[in-house]
CSV table of C-alpha atoms in Angstrom, one decimal:
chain,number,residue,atom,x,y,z
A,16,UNK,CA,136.0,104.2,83.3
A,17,UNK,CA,137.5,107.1,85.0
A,18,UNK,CA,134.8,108.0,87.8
A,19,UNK,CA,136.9,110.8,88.9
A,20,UNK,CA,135.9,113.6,86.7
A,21,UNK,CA,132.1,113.2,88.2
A,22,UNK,CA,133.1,113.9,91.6
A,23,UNK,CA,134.6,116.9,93.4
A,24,UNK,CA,137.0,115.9,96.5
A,25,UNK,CA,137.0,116.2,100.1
A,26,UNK,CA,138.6,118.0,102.8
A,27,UNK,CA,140.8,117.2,105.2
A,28,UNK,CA,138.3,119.2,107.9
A,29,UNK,CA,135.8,117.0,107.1
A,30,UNK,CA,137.7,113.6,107.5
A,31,UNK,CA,139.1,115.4,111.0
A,32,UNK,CA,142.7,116.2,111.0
A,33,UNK,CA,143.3,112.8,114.1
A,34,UNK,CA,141.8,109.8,113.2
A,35,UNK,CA,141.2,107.3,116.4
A,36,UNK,CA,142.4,103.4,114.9
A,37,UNK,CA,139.1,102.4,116.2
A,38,UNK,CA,136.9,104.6,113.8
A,39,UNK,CA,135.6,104.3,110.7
A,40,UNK,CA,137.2,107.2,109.8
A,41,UNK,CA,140.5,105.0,109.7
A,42,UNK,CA,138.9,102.4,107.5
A,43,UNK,CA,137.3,104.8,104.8
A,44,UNK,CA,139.4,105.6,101.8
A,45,UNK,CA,138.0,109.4,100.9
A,46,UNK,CA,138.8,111.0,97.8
A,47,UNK,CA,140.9,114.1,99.4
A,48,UNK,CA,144.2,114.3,96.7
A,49,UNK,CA,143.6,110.9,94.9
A,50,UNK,CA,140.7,108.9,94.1
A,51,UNK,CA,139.9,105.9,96.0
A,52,UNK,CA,140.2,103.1,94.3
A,53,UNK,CA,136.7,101.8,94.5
A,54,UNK,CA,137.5,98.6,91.8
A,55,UNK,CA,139.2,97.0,95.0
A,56,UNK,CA,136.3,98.2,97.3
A,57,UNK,CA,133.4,96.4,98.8
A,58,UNK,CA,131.1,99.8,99.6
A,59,UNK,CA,131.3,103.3,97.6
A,60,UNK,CA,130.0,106.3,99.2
A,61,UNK,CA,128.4,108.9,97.2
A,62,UNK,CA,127.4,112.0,98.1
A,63,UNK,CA,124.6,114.0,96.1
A,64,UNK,CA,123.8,117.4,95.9
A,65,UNK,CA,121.0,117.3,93.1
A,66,UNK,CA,118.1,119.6,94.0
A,67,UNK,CA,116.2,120.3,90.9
A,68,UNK,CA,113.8,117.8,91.4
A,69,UNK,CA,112.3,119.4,94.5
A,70,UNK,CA,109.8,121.8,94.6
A,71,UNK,CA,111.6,123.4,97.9
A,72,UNK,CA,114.5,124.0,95.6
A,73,UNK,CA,118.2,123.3,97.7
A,74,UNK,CA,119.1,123.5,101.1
A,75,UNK,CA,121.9,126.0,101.8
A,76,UNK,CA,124.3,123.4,103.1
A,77,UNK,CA,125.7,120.4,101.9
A,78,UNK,CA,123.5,117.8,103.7
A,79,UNK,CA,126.1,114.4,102.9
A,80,UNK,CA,129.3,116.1,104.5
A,81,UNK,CA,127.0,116.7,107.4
A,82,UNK,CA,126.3,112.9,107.8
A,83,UNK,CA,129.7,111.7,106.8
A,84,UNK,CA,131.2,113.7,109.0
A,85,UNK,CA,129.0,111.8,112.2
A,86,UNK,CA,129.4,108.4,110.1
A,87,UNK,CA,133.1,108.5,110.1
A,88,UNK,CA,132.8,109.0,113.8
A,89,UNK,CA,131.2,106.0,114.9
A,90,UNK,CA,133.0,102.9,115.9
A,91,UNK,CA,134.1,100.1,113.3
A,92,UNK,CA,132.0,97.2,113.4
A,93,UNK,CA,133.2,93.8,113.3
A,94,UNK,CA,135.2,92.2,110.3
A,95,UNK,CA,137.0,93.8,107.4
A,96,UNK,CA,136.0,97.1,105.9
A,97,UNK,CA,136.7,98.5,102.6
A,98,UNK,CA,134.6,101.7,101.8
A,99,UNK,CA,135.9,104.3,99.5
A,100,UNK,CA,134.2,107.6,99.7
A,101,UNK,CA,133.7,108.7,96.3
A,102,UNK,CA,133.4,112.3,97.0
A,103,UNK,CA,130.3,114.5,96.0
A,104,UNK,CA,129.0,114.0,92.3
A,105,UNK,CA,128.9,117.2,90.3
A,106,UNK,CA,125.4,117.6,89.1
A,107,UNK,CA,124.4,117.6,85.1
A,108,UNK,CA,124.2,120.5,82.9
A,109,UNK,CA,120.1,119.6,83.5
A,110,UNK,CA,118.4,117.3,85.9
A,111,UNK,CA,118.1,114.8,83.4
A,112,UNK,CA,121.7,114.6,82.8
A,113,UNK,CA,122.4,114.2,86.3
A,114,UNK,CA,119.9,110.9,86.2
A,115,UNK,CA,122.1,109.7,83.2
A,116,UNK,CA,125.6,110.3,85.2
A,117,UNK,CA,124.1,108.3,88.7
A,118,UNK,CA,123.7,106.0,85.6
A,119,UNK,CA,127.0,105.4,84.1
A,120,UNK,CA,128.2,106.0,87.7
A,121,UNK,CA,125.8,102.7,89.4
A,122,UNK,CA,126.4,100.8,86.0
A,123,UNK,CA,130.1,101.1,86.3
A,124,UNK,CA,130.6,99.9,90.4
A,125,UNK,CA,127.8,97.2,89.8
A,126,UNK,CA,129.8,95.7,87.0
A,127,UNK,CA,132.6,95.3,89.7
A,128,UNK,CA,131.0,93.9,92.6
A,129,UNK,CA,131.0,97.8,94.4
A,130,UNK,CA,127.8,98.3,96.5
A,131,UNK,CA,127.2,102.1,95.9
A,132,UNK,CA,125.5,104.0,99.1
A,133,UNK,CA,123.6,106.8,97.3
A,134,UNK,CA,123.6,109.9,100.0
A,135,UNK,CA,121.8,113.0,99.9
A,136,UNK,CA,119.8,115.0,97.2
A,137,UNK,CA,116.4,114.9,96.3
A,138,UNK,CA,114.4,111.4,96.0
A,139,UNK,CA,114.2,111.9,92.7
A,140,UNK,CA,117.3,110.6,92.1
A,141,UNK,CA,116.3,107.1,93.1
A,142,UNK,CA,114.7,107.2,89.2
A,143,UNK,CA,119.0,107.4,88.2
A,144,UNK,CA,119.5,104.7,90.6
A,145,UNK,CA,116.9,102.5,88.9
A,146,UNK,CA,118.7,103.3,85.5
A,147,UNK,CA,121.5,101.6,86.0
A,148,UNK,CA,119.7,98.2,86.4
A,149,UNK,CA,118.8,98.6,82.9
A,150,UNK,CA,122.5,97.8,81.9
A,151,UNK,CA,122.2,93.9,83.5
A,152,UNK,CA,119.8,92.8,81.0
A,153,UNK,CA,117.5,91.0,83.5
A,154,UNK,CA,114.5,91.6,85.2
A,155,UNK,CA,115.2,93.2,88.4
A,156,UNK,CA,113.3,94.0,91.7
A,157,UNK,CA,113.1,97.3,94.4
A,158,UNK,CA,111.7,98.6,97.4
A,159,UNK,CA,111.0,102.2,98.6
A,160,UNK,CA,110.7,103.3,102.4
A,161,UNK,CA,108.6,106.4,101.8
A,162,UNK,CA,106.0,108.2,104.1
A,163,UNK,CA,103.9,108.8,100.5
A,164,UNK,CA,104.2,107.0,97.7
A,165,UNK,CA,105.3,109.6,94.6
A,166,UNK,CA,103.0,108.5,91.8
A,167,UNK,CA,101.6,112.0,91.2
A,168,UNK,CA,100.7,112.5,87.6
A,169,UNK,CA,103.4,113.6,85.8
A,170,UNK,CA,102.3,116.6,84.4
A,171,UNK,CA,102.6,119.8,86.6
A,172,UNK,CA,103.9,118.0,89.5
A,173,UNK,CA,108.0,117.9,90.2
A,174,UNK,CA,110.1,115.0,89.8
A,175,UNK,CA,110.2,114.0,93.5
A,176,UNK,CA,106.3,113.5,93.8
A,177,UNK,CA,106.5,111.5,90.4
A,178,UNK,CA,109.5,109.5,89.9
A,179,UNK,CA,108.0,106.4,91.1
A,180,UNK,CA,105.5,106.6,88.3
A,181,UNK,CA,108.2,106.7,85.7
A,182,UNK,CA,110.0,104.1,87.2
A,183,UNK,CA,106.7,101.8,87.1
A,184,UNK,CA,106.0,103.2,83.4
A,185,UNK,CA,109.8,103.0,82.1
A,186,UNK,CA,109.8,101.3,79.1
A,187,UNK,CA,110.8,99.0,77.9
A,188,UNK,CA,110.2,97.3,81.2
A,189,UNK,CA,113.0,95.4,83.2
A,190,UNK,CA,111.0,95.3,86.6
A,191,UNK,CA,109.8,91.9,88.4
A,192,UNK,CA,108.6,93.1,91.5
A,193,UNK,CA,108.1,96.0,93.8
A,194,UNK,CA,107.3,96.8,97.1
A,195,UNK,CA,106.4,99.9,99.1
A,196,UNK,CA,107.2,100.3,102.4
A,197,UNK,CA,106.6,102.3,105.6
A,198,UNK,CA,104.0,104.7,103.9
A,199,UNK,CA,101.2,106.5,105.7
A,200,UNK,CA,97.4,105.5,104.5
A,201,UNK,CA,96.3,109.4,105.5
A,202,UNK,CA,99.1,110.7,102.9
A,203,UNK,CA,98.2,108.3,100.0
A,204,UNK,CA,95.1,108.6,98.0
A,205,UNK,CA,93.3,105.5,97.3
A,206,UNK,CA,93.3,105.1,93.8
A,207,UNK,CA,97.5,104.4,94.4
A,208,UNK,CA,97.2,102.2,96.4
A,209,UNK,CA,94.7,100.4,94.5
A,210,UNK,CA,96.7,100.9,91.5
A,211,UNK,CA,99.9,99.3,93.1
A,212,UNK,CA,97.6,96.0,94.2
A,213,UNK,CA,96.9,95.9,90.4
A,214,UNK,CA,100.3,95.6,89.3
A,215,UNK,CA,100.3,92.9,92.0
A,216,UNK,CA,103.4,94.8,93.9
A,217,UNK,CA,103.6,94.4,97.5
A,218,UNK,CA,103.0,97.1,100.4
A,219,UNK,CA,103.4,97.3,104.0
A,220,UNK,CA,102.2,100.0,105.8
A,221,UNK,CA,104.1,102.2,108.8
A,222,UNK,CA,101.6,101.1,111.5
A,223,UNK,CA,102.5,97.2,109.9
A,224,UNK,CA,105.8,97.9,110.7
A,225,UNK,CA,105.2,99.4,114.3
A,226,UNK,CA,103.4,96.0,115.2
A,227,UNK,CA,106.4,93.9,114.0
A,228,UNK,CA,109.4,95.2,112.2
A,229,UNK,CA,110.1,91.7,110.8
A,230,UNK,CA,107.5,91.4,108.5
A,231,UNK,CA,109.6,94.2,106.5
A,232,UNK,CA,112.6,91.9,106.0
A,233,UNK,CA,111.2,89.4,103.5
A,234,UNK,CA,110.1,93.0,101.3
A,235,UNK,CA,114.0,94.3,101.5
A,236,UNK,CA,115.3,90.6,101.0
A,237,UNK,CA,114.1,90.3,97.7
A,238,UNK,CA,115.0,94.0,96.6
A,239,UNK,CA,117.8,94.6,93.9
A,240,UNK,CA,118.1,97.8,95.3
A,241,UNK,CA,116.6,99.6,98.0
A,242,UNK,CA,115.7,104.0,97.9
A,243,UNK,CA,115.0,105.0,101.0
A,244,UNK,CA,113.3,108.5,101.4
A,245,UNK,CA,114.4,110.2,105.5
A,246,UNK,CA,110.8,111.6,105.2
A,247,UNK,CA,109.8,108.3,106.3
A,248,UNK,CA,111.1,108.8,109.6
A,249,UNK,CA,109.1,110.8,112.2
A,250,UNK,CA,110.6,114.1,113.4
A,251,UNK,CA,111.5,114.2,116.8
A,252,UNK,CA,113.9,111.3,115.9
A,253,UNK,CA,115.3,112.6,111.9
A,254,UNK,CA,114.2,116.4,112.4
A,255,UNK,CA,115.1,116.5,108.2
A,256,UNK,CA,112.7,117.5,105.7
A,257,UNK,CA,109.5,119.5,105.7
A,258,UNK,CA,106.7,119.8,106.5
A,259,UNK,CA,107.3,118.2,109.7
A,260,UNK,CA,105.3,115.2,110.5
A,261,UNK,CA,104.7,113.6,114.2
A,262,UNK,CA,104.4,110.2,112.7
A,263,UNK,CA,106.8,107.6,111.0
A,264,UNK,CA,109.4,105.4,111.6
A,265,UNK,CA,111.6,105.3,115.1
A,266,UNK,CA,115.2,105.7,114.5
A,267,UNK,CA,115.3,101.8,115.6
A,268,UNK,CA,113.2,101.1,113.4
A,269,UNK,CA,114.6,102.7,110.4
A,270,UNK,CA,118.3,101.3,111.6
A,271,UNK,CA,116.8,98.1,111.3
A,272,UNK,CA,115.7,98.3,108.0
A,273,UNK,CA,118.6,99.4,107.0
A,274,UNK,CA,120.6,96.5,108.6
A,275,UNK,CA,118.0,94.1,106.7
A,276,UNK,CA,118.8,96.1,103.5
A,277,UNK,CA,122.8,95.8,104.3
A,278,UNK,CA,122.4,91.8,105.0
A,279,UNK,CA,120.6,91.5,101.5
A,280,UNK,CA,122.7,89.1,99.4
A,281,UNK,CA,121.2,90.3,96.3
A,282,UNK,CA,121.1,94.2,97.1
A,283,UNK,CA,123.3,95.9,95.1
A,284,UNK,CA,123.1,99.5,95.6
A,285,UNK,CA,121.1,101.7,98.6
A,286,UNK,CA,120.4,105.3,98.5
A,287,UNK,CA,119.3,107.3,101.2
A,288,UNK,CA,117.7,110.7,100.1
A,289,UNK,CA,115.9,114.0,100.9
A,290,UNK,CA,118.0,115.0,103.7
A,291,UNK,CA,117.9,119.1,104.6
A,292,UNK,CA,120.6,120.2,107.0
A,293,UNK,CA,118.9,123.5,107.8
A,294,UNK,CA,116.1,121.9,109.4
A,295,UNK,CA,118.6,119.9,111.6
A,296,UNK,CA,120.6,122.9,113.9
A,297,UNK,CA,121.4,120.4,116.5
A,298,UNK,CA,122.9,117.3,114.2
A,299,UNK,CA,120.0,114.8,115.5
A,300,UNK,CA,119.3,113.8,112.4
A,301,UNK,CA,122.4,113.7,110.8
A,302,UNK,CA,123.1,111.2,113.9
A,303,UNK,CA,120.5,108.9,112.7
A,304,UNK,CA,121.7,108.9,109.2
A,305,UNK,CA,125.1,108.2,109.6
A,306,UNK,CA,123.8,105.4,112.2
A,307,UNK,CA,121.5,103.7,109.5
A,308,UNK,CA,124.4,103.9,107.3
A,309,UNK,CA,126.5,101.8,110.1
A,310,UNK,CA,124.2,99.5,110.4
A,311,UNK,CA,124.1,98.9,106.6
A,312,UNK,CA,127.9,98.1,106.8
A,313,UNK,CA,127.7,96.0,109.4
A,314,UNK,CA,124.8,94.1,107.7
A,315,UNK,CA,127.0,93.7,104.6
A,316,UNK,CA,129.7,92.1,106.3
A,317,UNK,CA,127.5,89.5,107.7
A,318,UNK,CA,125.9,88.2,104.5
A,319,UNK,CA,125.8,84.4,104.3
A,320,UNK,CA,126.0,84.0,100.3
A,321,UNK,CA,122.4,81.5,101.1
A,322,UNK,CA,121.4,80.9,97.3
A,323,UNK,CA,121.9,77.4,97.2
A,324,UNK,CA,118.9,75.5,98.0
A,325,UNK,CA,119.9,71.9,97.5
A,326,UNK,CA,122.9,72.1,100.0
A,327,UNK,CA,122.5,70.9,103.4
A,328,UNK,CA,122.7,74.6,104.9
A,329,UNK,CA,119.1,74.3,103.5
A,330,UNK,CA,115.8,72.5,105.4
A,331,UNK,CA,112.9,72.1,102.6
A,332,UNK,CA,109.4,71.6,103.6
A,333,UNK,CA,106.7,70.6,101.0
A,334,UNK,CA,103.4,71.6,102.5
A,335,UNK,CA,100.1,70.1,100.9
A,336,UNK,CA,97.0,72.1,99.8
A,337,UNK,CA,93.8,71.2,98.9
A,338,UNK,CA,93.3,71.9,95.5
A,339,UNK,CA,96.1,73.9,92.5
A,340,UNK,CA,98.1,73.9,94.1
A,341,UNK,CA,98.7,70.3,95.2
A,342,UNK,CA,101.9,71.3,97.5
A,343,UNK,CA,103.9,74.2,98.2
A,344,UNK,CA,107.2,73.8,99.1
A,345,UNK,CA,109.4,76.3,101.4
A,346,UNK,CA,113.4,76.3,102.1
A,347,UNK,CA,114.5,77.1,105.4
A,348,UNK,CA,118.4,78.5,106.6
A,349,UNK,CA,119.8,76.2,109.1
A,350,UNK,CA,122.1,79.3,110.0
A,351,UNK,CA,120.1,81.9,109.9
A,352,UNK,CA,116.6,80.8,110.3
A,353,UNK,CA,115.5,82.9,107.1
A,354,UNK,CA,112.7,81.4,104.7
A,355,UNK,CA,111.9,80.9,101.3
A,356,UNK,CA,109.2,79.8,99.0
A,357,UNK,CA,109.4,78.2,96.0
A,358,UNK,CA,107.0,79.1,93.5
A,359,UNK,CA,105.7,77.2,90.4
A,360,UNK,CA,104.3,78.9,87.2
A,361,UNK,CA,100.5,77.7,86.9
A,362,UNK,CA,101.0,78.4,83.4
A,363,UNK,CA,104.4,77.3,82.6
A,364,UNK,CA,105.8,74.5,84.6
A,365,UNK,CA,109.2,74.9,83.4
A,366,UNK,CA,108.9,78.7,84.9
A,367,UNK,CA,110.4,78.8,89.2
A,368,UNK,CA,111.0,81.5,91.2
A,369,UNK,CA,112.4,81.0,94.8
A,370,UNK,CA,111.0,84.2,96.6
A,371,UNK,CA,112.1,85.4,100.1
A,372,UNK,CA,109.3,84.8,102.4
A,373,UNK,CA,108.5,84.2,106.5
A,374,UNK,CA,107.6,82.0,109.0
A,375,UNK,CA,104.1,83.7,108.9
A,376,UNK,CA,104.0,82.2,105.4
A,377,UNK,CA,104.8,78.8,106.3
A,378,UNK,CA,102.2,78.7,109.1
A,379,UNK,CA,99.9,79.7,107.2
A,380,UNK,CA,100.2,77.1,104.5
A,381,UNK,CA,100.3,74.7,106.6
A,382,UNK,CA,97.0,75.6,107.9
A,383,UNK,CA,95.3,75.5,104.3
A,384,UNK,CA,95.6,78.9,103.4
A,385,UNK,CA,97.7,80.2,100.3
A,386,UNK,CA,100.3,83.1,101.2
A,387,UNK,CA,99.6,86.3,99.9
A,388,UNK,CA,103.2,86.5,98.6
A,389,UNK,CA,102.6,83.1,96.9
A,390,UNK,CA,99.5,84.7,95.1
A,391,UNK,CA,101.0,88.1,94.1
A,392,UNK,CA,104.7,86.0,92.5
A,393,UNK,CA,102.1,83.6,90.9
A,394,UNK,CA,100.3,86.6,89.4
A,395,UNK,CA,104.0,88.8,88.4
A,396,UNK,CA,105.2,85.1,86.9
A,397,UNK,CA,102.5,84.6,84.5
């Protein structure tokens, strides 16, 4: 597939005409007069311009040249790093093509092993992201860092309040799980939340977060693919989007969730939307993107492959229970201290999922208490 014709090149500005070895400018491969060759590449960068979907219509500047231009700046991490920079896509004749194009685009790098980082453009665009999962022909799993969650009815309100409805409605369904993340109770109504607990999908809310950013890591561990919204980051640290709000996530925070994200071994694509230049005169928040988008290298490069659950990297501990069910039984990493639980259709023995999972929940078990992520992978499995 020749991904070139989507995207429109680079220039040299941008890139900045002396590259420092130590950079990441130096280890980026940016389409300027040729196209990267993103077969050969671990991480392709895509920038987005798509603002249809908003009902604040576009920003007057290009909001992912901004960030690249601080990303390429910051200081290679550790280990090898092979990130082509796609360039910025061209936009559809309508909105809906341009959902169809991320598509073809995702479907295309997922099918050879290329992590796309999804950057800029509405958060709508998330719902083009999701698409391209379609393609695998297996049930697949997401989370969303949002400060709301967008499951406004569909008619009369604009793609960005809605897509997350559509994604939950798409038919025919390929989605196992969900899970929300870093929302604000006082922006959500009730009846969404209550409808998300429902459809048995997990949620963790900002001040959750605030109290002990690990308990988000286990939510973006089991994620196919993560959309993160900047909205979800308070102002004084991502001054980006509108209207302002004092509250969210630090920029710590969010760089840690991205890191968690990046370190994912099943994560195959992460998009990073809703960025507004204007808003952002002094480059603070363009600062915090391109940082988040560091740490998501740098996570990548430090994945451990941990899938296999019989190997001696691998401590198992069965836990017993009074009553169904007898025993639960819970896989830690010798390496990297991460935890899983193993989880046993009541209604089909023959039916397993090993589910990403944390200390909490092994403590808890083995106090006689069922994890609540046991309960909700019990209820998604039958």
């Amino acid at each position: 597939m020749n991904l070139a014709i989507f995207f429109d090149p680079l220039t040299e500005e941008l890139v900045g005409p002396a590259t420092p070895p130590t950079t990441l400018a130096a280890y980026v491969s940016p389409f300027l007069d040729t196209f990267p060759d993103w077969r050969s590449s671990d991480i392709a960068l895509i920038g987005l311009d798509e603002w249809r979907g908003s009902a604040s219509g576009a920003p007057a500047a290009h909001g992912a040249n901004a960030v690249r231009h601080r990303f390429y700046q910051l200081q290679k991490g550790t280990g090898a790093v092979r990130v082509a920079d796609l360039g910025n896509l061209r936009p559809g004749l309508t909105l809906e093509d341009t959902y169809q194009r991320l598509r073809e685009i995702i479907a295309a790098l997922l099918e050879h092993n290329t992590v796309p980082i999804l950057l800029g453009g509405s958060h709508d665009l998330d719902y083009g992201q999701f698409l391209a999962y379609e393609t695998l022909d297996r049930a697949v799993s997401f989370a969303t860092v949002d400060a709301r969650v967008d499951m406004a009815e569909l008619e009369g309100a604009c793609p960005e309040e809605s897509h997350l409805r559509r994604m939950l409605l798409h038919e025919p369904t390929f989605l196992f799980n969900f899970a929300q993340l870093a929302h604000q109770q006082y922006l959500v109504a009730p009846d969404v939340l209550a409808a998300l607990e429902k459809l048995h999908f997990e949620t963790l809310r900002l001040g959750a977060i605030h109290a002990d950013v690990r308990q988000a890591e286990p939510l973006l561990r089991q994620a196919d693919f993560v959309s993160f919204d900047v909205a979800a980051l308070r102002w004084n640290d991502a001054p980006a989007y509108w209207p302002a709000n004092p509250f969210g996530l630090t920029n710590e925070e969010a760089a840690q969730l991205a890191w968690y994200a990046g370190h994912n071994d099943s994560l195959t694509s992460f998009g990073l939307y809703g960025y507004r230049p204007e808003y952002d005169p002094h480059g603070l928040a363009a600062a915090t993107l391109a940082t988040m988008l560091w740490y998501f290298v740098e996570g990548y490069y430090h994945r451990r492959q941990e899938t296999d659950f019989q190997s001696r990297r691998f401590m198992r501990y069965a836990v017993g229970l009074p009553g169904t069910p007898a025993k639960l039984v819970f896989y830690k990493s010798k390496r990297t201290e991460k935890w899983w639980l193993e989880v046993e259709s009541l209604a089909d023995s023959d039916i397993k999922r090993i589910v990403p999972c944390s200390y909490q929940d092994y403590l808890r078990a083995a106090q006689g208490d069922l994890p609540n992520r046991w309960i909700l992978t019990q209820a998604l499995l039958g």
